[in-house]
mmCIF file of C-alpha atoms and ligand atoms in Angstrom:
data_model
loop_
_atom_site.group_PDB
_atom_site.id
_atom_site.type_symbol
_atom_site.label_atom_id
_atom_site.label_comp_id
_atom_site.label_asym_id
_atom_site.label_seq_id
_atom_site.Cartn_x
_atom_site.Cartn_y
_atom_site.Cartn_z
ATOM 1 C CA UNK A 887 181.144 29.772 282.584
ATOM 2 C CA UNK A 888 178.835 29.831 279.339
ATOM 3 C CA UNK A 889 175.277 29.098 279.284
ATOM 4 C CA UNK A 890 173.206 27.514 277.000
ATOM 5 C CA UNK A 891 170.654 29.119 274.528
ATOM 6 C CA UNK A 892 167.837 26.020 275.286
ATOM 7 C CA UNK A 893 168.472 23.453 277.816
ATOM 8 C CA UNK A 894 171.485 21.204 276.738
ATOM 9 C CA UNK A 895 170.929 17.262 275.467
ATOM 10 C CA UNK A 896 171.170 14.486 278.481
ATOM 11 C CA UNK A 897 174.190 12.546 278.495
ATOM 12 C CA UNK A 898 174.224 9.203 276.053
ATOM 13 C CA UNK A 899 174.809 6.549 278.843
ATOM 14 C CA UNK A 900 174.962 2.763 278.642
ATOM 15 C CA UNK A 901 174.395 0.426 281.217
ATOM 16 C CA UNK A 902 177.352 -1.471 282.904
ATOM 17 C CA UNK A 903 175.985 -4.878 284.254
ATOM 18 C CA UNK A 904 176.113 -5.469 287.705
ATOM 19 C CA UNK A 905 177.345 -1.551 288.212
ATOM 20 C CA UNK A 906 175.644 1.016 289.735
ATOM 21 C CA UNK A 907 177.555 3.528 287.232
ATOM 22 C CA UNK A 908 176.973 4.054 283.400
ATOM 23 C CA UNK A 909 179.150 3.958 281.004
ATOM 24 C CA UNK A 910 178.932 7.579 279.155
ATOM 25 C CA UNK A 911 179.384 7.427 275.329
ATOM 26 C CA UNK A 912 181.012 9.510 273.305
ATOM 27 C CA UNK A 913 180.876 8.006 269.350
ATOM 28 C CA UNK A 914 179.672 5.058 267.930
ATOM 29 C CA UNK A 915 182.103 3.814 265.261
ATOM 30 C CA UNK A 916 180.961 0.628 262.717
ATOM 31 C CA UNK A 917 183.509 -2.036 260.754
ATOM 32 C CA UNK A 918 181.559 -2.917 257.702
ATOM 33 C CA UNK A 919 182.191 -6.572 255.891
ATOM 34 C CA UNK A 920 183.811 -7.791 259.117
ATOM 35 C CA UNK A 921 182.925 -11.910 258.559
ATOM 36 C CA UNK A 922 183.886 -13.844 255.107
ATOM 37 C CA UNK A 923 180.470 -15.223 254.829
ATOM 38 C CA UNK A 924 179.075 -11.890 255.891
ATOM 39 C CA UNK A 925 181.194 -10.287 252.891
ATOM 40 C CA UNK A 926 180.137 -12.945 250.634
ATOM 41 C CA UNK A 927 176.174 -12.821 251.010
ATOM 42 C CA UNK A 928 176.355 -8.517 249.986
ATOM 43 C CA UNK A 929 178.325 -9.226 247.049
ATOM 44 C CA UNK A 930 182.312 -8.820 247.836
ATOM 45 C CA UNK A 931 185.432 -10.308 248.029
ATOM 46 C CA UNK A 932 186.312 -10.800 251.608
ATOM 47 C CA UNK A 933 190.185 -11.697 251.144
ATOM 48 C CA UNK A 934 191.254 -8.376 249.301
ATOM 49 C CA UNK A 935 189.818 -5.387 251.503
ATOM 50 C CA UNK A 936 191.199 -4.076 254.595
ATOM 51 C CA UNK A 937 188.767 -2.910 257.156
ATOM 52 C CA UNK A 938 186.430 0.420 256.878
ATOM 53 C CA UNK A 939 184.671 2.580 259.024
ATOM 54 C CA UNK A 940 181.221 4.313 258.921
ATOM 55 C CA UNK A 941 179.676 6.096 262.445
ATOM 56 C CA UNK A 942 176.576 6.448 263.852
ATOM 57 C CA UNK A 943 175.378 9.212 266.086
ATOM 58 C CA UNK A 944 175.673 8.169 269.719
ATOM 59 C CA UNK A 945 172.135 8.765 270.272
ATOM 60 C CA UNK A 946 171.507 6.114 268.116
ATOM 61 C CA UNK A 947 171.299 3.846 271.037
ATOM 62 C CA UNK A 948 168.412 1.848 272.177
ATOM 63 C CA UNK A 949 169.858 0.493 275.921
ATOM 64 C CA UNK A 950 168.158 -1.632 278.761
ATOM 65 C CA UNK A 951 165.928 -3.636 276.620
ATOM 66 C CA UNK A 952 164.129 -1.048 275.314
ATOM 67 C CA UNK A 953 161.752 -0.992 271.918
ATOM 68 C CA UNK A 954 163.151 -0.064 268.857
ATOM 69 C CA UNK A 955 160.706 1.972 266.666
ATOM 70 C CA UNK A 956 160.360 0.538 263.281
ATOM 71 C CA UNK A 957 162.288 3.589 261.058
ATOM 72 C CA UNK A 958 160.759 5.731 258.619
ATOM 73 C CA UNK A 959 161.612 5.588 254.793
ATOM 74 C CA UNK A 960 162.460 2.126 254.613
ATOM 75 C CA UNK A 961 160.601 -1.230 253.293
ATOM 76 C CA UNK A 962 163.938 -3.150 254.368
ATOM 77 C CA UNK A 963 165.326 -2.639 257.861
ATOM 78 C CA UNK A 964 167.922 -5.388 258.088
ATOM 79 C CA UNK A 965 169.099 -6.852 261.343
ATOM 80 C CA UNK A 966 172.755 -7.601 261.756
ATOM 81 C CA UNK A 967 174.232 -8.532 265.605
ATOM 82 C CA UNK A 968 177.720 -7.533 266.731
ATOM 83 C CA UNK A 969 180.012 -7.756 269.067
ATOM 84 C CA UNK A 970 180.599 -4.263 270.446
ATOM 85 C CA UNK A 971 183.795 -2.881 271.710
ATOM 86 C CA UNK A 972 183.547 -0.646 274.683
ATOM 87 C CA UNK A 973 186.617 2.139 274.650
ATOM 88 C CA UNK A 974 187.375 3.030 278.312
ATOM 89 C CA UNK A 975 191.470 4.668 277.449
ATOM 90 C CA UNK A 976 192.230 7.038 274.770
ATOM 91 C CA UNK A 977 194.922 7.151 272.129
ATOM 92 C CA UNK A 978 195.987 7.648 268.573
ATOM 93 C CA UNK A 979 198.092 4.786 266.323
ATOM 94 C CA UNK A 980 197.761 2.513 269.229
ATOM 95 C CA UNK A 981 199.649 -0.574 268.704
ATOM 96 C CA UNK A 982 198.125 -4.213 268.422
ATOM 97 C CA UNK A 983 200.348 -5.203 270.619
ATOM 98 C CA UNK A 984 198.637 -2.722 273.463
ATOM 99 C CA UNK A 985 195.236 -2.138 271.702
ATOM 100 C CA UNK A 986 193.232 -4.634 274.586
ATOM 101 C CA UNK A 987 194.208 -2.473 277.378
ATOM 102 C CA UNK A 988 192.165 0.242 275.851
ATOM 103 C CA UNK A 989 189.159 -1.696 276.037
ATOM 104 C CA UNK A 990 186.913 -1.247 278.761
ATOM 105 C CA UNK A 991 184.501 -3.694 278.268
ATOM 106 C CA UNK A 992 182.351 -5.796 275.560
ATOM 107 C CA UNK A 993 178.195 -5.843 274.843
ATOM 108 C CA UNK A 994 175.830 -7.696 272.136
ATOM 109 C CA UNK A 995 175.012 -5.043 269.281
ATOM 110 C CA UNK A 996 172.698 -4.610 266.647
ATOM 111 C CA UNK A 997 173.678 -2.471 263.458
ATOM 112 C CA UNK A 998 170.268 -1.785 262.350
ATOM 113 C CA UNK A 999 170.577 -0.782 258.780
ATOM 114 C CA UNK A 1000 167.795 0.285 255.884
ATOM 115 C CA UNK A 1001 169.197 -1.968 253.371
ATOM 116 C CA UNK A 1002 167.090 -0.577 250.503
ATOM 117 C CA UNK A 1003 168.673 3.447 251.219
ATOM 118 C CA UNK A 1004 172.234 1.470 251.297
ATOM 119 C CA UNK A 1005 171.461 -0.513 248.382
ATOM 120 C CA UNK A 1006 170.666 2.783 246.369
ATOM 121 C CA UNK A 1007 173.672 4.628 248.203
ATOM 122 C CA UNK A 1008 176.026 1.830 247.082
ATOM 123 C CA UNK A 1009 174.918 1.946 243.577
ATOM 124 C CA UNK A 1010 175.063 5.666 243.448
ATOM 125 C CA UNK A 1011 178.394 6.631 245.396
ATOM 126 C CA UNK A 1012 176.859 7.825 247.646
ATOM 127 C CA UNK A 1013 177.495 8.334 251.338
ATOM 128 C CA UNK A 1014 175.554 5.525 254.011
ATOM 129 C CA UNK A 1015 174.803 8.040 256.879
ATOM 130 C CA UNK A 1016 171.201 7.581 256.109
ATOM 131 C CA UNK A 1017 171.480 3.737 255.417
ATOM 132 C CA UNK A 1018 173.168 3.593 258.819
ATOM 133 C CA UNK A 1019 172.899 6.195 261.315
ATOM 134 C CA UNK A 1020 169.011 6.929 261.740
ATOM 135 C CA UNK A 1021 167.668 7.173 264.913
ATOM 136 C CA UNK A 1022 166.976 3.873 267.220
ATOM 137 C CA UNK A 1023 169.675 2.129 264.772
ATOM 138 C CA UNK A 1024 171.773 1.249 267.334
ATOM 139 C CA UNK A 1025 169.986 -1.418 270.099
ATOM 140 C CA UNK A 1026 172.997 -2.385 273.026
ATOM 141 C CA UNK A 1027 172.842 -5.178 275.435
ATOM 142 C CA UNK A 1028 174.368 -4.237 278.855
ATOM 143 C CA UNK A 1029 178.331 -3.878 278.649
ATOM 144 C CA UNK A 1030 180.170 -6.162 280.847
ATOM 145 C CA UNK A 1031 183.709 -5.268 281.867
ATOM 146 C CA UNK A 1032 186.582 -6.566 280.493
ATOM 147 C CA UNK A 1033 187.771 -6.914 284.182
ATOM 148 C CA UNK A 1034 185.275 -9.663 284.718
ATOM 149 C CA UNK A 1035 184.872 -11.612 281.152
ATOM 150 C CA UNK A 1036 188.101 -10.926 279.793
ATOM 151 C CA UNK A 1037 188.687 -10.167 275.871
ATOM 152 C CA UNK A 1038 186.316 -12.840 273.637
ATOM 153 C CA UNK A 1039 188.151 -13.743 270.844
ATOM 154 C CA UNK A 1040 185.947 -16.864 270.096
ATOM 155 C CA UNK A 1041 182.491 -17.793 270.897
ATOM 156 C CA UNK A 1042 179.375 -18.202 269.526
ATOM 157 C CA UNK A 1043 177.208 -15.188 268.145
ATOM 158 C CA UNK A 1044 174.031 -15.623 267.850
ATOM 159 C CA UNK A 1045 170.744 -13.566 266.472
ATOM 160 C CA UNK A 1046 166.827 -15.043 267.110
ATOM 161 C CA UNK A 1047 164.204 -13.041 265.942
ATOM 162 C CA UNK A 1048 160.847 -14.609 267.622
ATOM 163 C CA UNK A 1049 162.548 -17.476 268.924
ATOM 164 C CA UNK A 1050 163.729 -18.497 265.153
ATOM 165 C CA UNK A 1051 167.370 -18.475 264.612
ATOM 166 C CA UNK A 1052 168.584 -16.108 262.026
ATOM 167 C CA UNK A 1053 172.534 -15.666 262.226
ATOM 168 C CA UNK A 1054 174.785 -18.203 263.401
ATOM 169 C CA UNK A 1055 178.244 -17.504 263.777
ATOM 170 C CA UNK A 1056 181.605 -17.405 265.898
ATOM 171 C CA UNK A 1057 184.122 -14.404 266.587
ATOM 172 C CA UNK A 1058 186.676 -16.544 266.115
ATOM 173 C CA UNK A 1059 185.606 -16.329 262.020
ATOM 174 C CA UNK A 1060 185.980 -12.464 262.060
ATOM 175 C CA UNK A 1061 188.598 -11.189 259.294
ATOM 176 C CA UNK A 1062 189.582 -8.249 261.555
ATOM 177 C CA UNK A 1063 189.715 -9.385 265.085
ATOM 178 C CA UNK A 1064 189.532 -6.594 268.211
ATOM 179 C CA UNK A 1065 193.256 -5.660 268.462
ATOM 180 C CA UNK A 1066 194.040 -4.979 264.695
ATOM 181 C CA UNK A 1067 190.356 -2.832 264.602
ATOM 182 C CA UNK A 1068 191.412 -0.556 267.022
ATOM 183 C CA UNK A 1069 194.729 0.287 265.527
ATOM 184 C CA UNK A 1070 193.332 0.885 262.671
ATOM 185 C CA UNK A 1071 190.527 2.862 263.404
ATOM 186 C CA UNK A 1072 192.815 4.646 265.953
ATOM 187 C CA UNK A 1073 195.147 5.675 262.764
ATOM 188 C CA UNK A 1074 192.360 7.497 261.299
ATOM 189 C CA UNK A 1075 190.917 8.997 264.183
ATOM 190 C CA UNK A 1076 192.030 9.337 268.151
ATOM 191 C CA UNK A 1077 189.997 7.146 270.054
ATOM 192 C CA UNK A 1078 188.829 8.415 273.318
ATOM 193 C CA UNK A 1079 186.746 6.975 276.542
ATOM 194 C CA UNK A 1080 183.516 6.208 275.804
ATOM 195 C CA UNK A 1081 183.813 5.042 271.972
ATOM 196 C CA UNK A 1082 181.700 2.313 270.802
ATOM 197 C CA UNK A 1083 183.270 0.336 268.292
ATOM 198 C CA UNK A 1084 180.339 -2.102 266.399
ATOM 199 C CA UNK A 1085 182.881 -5.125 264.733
ATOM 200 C CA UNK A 1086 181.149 -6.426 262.122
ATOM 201 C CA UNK A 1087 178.176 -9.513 261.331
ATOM 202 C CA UNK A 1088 178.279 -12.740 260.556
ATOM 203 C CA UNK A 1089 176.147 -14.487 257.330
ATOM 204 C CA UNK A 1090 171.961 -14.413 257.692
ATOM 205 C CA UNK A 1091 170.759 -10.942 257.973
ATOM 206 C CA UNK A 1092 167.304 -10.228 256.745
ATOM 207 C CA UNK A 1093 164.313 -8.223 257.461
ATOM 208 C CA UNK A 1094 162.420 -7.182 259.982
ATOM 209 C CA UNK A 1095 158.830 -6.407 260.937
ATOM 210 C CA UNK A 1096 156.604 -4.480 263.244
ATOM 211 C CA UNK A 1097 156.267 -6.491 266.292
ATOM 212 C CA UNK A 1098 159.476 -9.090 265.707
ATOM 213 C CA UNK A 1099 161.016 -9.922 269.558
ATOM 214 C CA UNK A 1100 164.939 -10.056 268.953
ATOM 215 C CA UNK A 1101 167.171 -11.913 271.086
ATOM 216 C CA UNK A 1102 170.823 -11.224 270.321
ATOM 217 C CA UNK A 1103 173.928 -13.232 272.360
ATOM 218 C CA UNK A 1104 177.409 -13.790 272.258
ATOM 219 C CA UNK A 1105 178.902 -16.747 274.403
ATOM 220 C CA UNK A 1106 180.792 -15.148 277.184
ATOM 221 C CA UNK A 1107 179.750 -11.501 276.485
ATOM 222 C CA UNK A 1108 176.758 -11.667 277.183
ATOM 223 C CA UNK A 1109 172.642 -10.630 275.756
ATOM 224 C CA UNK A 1110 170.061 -7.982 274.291
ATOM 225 C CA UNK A 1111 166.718 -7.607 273.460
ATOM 226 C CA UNK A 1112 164.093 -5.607 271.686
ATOM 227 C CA UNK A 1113 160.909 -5.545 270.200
ATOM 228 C CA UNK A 1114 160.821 -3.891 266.882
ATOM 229 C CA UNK A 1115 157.365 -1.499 267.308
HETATM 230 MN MN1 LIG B 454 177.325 -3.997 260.501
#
């Protein structure tokens, strides 16, 4: 038995629709350039690049709807809406062939980003931790189990921020699709229960302001939303 020098951190949790249990989080992983158009609109070839990986902290997470506070040291928070990958079984060089039954379920994502800080990290080498993982960057919708909505390959994904569309687009246009993403990320690190796995955007991210309502959805997966205070 050890004890702590100050009280330890709350679990990260995220809400399981229609369950009475959470879902408790362990890392939150990130495919950039994920969408041709996507790739395209920042500047890069989207044929010619496998997939990478950045991370946010798991605390990160805004969950049930809640406000996101508008970040600090940015004049350029970009909005970009995901489909998120819910870990729920462990393992290292999974297989595509077997990657789905480590899935536990799917939710609606935001990868709130400063674009300016990535802009400047890009151009200088530099790493994006601080483009990407500052706090409140990371808004999820409920997770649904795979159990119930099976595994999405297609469907509409969608991004309204106060009632105005913004990003338009389909899974079934992602260059990496669910599967292949988790055997690669599971080559460079051992996935484990309660990794969050953040696939990519489609085209049409853009800014965002104090007091924007966003609605996020993917058809079949399901919604999120948050007010940007
Ligand atoms: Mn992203």
């Amino acid at each position: 038995m050890s004890i702590h020098v100050f009280p330890a951190p709350a679990r990260i949790v995220a809400p399981v629709a229609q369950e009475a249990g959470t879902f408790p989080v362990r890392r939150l992983f990130c495919v950039g350039r994920n969408y041709a158009a996507h790739a395209r609109e920042m500047g890069a070839d989207p044929e010619r690049e496998p997939p990478f990986f950045f991370t946010k902290p798991a605390d990160a997470l805004v969950t049930s709807g809640a406000d996101t506070p508008y970040p600090p040291m940015t004049e350029n928070l970009h909005h970009e809406i995901e489909l998120v990958v819910a870990i729920g079984k462990g393992g290292a060089a999974i297989p595509e062939a077997t990657a789905l039954a480590h899935v536990y379920g799917y939710a609606v994502g935001l990868d709130l980003t400063r674009r300016d800080l990535q802009e400047e990290a890009k151009a200088m080498r530099r790493p994006w931790d601080m483009a990407k993982g500052f706090d409140a960057s990371a808004p999820l919708g409920d997770i649904q189990p795979a159990a119930r909505i099976g595994h999405p390959a297609k469907g509409r994904i969608t991004l309204k921020v106060n009632g105005q569309l913004r990003q338009d687009g389909d899974l079934a246009d992602q260059i990496w699709r669910v599967p292949e993403i988790i055997a690669c990320l599971s080559r460079l690190v051992a996935l484990a229960p309660g990794d969050l796995i953040f696939t990519g955007t489609p085209e049409g991210v853009g800014p965002l302001r104090r007091g924007d309502v966003l609605e996020g959805a993917i058809a079949g997966v399901g919604s999120l939303q948050t007010k940007i205070v």
